[in-house]
PDB file of C-alpha atoms in Angstrom:
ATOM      1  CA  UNK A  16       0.000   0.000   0.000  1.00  0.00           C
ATOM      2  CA  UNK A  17       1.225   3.580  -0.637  1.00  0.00           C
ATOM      3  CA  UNK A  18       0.229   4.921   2.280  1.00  0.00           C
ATOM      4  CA  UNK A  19      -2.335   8.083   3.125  1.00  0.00           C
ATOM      5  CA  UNK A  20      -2.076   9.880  -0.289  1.00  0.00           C
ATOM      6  CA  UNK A  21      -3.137  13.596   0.067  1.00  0.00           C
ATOM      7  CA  UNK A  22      -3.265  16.153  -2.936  1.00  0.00           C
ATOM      8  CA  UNK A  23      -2.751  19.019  -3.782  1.00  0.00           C
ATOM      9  CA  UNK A  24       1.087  18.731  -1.784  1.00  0.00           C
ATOM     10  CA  UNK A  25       0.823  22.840  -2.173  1.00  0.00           C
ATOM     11  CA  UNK A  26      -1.694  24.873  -2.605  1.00  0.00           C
ATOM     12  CA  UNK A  27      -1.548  28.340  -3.090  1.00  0.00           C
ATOM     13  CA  UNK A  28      -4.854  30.603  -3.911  1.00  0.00           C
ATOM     14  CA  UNK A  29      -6.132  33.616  -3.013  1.00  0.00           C
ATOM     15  CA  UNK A  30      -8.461  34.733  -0.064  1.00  0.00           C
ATOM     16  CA  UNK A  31     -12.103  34.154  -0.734  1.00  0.00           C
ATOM     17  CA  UNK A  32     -11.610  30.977  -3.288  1.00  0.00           C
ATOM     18  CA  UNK A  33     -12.676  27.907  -2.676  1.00  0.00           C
ATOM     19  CA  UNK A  34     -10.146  25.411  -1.721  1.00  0.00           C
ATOM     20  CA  UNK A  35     -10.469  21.648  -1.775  1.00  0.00           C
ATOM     21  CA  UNK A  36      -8.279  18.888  -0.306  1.00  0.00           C
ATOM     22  CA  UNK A  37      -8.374  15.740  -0.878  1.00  0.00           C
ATOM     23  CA  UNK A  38      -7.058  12.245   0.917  1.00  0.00           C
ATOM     24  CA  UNK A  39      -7.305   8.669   0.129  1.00  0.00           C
ATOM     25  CA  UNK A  40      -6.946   6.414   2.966  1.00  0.00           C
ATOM     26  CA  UNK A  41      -5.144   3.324   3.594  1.00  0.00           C
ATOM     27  CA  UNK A  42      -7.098   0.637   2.538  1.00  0.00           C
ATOM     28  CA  UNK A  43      -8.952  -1.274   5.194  1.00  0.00           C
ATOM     29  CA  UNK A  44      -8.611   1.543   7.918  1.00  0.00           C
ATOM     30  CA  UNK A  45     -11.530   2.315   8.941  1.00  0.00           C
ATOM     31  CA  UNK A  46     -11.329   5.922  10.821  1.00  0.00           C
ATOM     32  CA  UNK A  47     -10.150   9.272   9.056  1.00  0.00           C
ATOM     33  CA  UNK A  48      -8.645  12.176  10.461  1.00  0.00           C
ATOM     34  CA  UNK A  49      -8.162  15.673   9.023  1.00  0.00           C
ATOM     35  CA  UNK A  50      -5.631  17.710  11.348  1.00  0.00           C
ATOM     36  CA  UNK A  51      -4.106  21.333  10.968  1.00  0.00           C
ATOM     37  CA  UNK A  52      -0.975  22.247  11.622  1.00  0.00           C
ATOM     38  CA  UNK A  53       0.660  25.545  12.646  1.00  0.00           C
ATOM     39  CA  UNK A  54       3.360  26.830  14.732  1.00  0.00           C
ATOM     40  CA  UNK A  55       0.958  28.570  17.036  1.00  0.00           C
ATOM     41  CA  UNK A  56      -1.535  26.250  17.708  1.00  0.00           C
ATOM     42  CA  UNK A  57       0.568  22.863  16.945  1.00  0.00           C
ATOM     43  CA  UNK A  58      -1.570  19.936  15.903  1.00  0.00           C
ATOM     44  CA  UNK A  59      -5.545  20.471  15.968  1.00  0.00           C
ATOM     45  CA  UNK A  60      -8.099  17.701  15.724  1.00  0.00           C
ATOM     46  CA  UNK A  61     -10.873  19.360  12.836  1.00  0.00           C
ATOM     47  CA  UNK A  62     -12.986  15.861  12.149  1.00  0.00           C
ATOM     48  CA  UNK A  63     -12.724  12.783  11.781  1.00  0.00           C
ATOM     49  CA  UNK A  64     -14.752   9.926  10.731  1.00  0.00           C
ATOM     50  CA  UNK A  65     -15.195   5.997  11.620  1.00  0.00           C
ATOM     51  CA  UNK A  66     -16.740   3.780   8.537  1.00  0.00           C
ATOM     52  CA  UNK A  67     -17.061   6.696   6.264  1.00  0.00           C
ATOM     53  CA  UNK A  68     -19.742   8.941   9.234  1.00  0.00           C
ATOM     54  CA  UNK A  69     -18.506  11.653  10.889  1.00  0.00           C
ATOM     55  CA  UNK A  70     -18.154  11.779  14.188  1.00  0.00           C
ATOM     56  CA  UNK A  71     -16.939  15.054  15.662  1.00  0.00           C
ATOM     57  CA  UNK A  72     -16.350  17.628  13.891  1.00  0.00           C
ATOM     58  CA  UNK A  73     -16.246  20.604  17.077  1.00  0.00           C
ATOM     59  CA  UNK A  74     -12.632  21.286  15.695  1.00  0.00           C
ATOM     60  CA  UNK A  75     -13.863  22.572  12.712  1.00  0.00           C
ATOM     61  CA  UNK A  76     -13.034  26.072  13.043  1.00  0.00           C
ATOM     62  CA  UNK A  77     -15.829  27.763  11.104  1.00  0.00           C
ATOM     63  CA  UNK A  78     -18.778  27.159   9.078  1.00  0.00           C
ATOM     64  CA  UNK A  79     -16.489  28.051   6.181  1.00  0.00           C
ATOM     65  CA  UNK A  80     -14.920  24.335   6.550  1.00  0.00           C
ATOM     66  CA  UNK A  81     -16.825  21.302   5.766  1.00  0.00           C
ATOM     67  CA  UNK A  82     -15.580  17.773   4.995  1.00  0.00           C
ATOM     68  CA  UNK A  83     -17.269  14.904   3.091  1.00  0.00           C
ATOM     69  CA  UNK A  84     -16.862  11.055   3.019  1.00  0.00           C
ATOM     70  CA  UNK A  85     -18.543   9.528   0.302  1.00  0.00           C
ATOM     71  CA  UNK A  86     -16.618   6.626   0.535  1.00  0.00           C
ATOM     72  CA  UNK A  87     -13.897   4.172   2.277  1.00  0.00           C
ATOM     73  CA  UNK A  88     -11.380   5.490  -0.533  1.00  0.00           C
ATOM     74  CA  UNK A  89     -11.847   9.177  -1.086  1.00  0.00           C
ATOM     75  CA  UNK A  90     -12.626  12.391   1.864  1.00  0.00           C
ATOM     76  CA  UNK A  91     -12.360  15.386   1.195  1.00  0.00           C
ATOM     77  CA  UNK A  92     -11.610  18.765   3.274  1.00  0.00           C
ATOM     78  CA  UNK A  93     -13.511  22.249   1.736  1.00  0.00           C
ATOM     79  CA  UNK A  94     -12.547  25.998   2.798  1.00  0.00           C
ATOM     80  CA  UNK A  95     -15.059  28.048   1.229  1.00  0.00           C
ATOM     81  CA  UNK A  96     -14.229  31.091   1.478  1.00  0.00           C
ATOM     82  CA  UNK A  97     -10.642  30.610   2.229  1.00  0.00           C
ATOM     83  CA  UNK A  98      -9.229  33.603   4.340  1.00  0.00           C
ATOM     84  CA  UNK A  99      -5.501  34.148   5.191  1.00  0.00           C
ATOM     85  CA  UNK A 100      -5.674  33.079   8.713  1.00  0.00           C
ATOM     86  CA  UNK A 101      -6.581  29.381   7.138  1.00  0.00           C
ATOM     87  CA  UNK A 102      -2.620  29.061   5.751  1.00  0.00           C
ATOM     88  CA  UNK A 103      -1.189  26.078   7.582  1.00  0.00           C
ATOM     89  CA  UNK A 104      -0.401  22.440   6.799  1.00  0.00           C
ATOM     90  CA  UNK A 105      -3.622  20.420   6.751  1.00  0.00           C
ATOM     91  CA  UNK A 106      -2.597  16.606   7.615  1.00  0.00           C
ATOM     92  CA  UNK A 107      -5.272  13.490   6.318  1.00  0.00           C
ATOM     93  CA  UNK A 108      -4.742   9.944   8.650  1.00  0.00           C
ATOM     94  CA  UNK A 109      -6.164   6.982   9.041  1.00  0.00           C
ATOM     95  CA  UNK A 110      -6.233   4.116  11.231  1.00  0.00           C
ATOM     96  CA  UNK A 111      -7.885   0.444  11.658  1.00  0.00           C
ATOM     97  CA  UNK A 112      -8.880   0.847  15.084  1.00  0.00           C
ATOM     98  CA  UNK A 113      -8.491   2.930  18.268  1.00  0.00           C
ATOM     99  CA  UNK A 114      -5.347   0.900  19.283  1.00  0.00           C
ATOM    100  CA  UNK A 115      -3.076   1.079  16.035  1.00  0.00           C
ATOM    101  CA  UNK A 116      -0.816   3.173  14.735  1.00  0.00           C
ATOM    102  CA  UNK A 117      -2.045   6.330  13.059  1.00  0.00           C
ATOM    103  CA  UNK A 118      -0.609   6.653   9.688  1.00  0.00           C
ATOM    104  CA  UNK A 119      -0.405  10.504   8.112  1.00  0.00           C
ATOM    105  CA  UNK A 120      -0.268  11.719   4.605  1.00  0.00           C
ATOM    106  CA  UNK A 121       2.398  13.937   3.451  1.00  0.00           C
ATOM    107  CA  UNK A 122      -0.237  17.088   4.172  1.00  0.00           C
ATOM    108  CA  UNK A 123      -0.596  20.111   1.848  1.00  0.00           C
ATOM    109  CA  UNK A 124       0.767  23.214   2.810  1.00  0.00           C
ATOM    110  CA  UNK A 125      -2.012  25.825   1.819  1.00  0.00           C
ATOM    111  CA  UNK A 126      -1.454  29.534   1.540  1.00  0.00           C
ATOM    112  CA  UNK A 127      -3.692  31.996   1.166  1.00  0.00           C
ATOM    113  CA  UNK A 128      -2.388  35.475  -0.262  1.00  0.00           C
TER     114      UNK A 128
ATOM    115  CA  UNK B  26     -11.911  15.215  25.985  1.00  0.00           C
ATOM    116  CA  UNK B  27      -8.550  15.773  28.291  1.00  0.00           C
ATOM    117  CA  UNK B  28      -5.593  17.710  27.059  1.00  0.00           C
ATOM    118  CA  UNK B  29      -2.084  16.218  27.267  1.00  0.00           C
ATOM    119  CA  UNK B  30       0.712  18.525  28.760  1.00  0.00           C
ATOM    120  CA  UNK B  31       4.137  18.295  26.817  1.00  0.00           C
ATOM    121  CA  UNK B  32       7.603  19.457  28.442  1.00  0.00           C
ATOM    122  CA  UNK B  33       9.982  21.028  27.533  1.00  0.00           C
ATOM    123  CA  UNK B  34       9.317  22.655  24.569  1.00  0.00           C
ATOM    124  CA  UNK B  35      12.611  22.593  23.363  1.00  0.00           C
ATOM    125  CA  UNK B  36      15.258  20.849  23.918  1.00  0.00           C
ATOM    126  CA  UNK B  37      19.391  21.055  23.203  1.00  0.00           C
ATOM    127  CA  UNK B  38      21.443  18.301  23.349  1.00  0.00           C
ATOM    128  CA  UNK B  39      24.763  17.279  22.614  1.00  0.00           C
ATOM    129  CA  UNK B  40      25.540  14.226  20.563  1.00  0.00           C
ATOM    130  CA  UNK B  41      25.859  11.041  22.910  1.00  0.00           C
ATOM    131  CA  UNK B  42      23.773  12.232  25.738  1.00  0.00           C
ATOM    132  CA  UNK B  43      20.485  11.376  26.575  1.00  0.00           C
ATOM    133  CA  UNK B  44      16.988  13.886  25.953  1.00  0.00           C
ATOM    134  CA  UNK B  45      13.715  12.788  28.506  1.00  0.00           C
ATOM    135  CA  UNK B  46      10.369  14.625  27.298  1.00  0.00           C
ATOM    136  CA  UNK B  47       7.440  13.933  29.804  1.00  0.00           C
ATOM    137  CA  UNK B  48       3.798  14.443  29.260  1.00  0.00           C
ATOM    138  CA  UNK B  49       0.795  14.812  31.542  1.00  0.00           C
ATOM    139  CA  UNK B  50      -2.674  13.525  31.370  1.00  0.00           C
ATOM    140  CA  UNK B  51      -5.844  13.784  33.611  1.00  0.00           C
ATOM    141  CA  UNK B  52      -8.339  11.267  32.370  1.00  0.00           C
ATOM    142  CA  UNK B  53      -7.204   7.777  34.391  1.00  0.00           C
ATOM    143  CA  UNK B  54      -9.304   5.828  31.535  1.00  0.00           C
ATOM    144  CA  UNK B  55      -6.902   6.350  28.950  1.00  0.00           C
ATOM    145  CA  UNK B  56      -4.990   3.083  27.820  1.00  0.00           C
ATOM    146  CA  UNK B  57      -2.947   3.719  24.856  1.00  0.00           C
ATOM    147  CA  UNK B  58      -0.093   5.983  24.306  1.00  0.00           C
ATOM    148  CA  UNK B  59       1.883   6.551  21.423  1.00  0.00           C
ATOM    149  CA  UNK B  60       4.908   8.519  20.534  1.00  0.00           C
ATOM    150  CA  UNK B  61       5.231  10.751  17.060  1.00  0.00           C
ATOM    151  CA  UNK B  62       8.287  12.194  15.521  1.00  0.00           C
ATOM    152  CA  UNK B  63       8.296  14.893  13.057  1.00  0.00           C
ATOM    153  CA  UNK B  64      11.221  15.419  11.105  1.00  0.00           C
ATOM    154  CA  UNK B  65      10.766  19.047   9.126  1.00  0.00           C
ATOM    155  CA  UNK B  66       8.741  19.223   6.640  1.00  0.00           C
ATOM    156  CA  UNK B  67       7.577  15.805   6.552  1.00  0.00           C
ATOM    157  CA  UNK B  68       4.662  13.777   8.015  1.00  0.00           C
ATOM    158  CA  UNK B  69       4.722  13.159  12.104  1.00  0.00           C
ATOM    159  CA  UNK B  70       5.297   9.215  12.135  1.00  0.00           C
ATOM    160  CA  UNK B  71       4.965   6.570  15.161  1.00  0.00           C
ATOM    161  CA  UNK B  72       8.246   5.902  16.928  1.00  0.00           C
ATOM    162  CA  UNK B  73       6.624   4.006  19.471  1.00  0.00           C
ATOM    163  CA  UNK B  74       3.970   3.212  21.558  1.00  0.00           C
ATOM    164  CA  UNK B  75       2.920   1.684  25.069  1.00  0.00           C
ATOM    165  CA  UNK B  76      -0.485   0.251  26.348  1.00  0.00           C
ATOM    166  CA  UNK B  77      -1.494   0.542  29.774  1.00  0.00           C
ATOM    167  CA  UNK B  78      -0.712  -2.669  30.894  1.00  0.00           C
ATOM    168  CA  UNK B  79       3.316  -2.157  30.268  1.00  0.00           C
ATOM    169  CA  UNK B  80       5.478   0.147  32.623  1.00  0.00           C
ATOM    170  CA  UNK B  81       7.993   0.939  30.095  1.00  0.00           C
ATOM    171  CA  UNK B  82       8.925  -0.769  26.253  1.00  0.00           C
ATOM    172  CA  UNK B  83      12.160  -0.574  24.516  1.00  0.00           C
ATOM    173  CA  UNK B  84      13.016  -0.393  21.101  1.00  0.00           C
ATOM    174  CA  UNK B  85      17.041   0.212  20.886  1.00  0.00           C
ATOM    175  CA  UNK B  86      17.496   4.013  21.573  1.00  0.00           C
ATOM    176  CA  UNK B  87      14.205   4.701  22.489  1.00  0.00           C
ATOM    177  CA  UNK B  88      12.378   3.854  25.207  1.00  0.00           C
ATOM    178  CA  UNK B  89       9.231   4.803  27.111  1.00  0.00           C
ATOM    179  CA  UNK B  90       7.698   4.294  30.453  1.00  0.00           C
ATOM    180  CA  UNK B  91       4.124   4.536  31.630  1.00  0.00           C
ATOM    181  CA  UNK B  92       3.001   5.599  35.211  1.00  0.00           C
ATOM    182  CA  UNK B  93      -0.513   5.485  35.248  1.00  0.00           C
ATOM    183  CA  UNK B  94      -1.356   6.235  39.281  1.00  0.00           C
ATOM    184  CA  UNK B  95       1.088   9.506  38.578  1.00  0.00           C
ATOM    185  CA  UNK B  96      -0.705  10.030  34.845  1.00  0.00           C
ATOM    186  CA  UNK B  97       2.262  10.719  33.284  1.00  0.00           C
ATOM    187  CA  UNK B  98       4.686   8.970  30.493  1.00  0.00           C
ATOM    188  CA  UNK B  99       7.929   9.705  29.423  1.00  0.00           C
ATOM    189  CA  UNK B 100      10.096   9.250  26.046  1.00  0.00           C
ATOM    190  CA  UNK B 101      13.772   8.804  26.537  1.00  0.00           C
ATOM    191  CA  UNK B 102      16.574   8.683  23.593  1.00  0.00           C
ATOM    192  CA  UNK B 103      19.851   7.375  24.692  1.00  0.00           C
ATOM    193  CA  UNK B 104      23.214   7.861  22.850  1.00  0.00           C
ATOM    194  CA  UNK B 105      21.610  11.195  20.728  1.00  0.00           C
ATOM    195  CA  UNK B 106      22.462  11.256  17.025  1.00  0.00           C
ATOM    196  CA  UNK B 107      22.181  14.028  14.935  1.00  0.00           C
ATOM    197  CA  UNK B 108      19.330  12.712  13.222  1.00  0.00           C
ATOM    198  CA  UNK B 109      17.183  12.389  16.099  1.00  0.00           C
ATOM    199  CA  UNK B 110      16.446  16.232  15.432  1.00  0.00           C
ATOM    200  CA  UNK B 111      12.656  16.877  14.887  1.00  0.00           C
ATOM    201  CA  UNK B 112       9.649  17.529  17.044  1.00  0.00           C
ATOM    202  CA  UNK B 113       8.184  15.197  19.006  1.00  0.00           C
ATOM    203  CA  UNK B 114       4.815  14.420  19.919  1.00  0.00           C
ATOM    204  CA  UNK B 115       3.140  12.486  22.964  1.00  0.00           C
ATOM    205  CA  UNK B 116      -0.482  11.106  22.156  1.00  0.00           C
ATOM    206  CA  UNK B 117      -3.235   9.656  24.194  1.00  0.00           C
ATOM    207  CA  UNK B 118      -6.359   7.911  23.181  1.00  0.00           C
ATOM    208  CA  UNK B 119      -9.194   9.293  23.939  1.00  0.00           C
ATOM    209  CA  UNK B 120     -10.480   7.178  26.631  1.00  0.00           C
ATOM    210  CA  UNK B 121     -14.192   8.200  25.461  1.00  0.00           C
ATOM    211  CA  UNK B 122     -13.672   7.495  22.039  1.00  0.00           C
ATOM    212  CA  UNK B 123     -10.800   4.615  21.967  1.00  0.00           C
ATOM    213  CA  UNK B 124     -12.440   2.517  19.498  1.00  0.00           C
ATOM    214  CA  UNK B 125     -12.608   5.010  16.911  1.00  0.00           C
ATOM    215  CA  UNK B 126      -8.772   6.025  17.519  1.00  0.00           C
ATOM    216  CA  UNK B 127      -9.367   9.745  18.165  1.00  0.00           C
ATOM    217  CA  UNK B 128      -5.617  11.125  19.359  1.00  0.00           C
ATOM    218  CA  UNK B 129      -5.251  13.764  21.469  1.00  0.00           C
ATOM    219  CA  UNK B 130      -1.687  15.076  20.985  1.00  0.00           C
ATOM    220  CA  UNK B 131       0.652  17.283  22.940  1.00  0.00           C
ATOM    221  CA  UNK B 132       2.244  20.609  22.042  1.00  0.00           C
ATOM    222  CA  UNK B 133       5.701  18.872  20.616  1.00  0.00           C
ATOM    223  CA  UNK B 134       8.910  19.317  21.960  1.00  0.00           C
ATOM    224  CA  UNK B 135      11.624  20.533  19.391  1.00  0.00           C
ATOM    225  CA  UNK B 136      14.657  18.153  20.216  1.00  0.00           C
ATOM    226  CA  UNK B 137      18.061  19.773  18.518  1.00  0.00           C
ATOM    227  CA  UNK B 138      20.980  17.500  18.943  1.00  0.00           C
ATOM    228  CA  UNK B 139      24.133  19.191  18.078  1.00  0.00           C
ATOM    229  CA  UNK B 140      27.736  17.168  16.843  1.00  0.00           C
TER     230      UNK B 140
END
């Protein structure tokens, strides 16, 4: 397996666009995380989901982020309008229970300008 | 959900000696506790990880030990190498939600080790 595949690696777009993310699991896990990552606040929980339904999503920051699951394979995380303060690294993991090993993507730095 | 407390925040060592980073929990439920290191600009990846029913586990340099009356667990790295630079992370599972693997991760503590 390849691992947690995340894309784009870099994003780069301009405040109030839309920006997607997008992460495929590792086959067989069956709970998702999306995390953000900044030097400020360090590692922050946004949602995450077990068997493709979400289960918390109170670190979402805003109503401008939503996330989606339509699927064991594919989630994706949407910033709609996208503001400046949303630059950071935005990690996708996934797991086959609560007792194993986490296993992140590579993340995708996003900066908004 | 409980936060985890995460000392130092950095740390400077020189090659050879040992770096100890503790972290702090409150909720006694918790039973699994893994360790993450983050190398820059790369993904934070397991180093290693202890269940509740272990005091300490050892994989060559690194080792970690559990004290769940005190709610606290430690990381040590013996005989520091260069490339043990990075940030590390201490984890808990959320006792409420262990099933579904929800982490709940410390600040990091950027280890430097200098030749």
């Amino acid at each position: 397996d390849a691992g947690v595949i995340q894309s784009p690696r870099h994003e780069v777009t301009e405040m109030g666009q839309e920006v997607t993310l997008r992460c495929k699991p590792i086959s067989g896990h069956n709970s998702l995380f999306w995390y953000r990552q900044t030097m400020m606040r360090g590692l922050e929980l946004l949602i995450y989901f077990n068997n493709n339904v979400p289960i918390d999503d109170s670190g979402m920051p805003e109503d401008r982020f939503s996330a989606k699951m339509p699927n064991a394979s594919f989630s994706t995380l949407k910033i709609q309008p996208s503001e400046p303060r949303d630059s950071a690294v935005y990690f996708c993991a996934s797991s086959a229970s609560g007792w194993t090993e986490a296993f992140f993507g590579q993340g995708t730095r996003l900066t908004v300008v | 959900g409980e936060n985890v407390e995460q000392h130092p925040s950095t740390l400077s060592v020189q090659e050879g000696d040992s770096a100890v980073i503790k972290c702090t929990y409150s909720d006694s439920a918790s039973n699994y506790f893994p360790w993450y290191k983050q190398e820059l600009g790369k993904r934070p990846q397991l180093i290693i990880d202890i269940r509740s029913n272990v005091g300490e586990k050892k994989d060559q340099r690194i080792a970690v030990t559990l004290n769940k009356t005190a709610k606290h667990f430690s990381l040590h790295i013996t005989e520091t190498q260069p490339e043990d630079s990075a940030v590390y992370f201490c984890a808990k599972l959320d006792s409420l939600t262990d099933s579904w693997g929800k982490l709940q991760f410390g600040a990091g503590t950027q280890v430097v080790v200098t030749p």
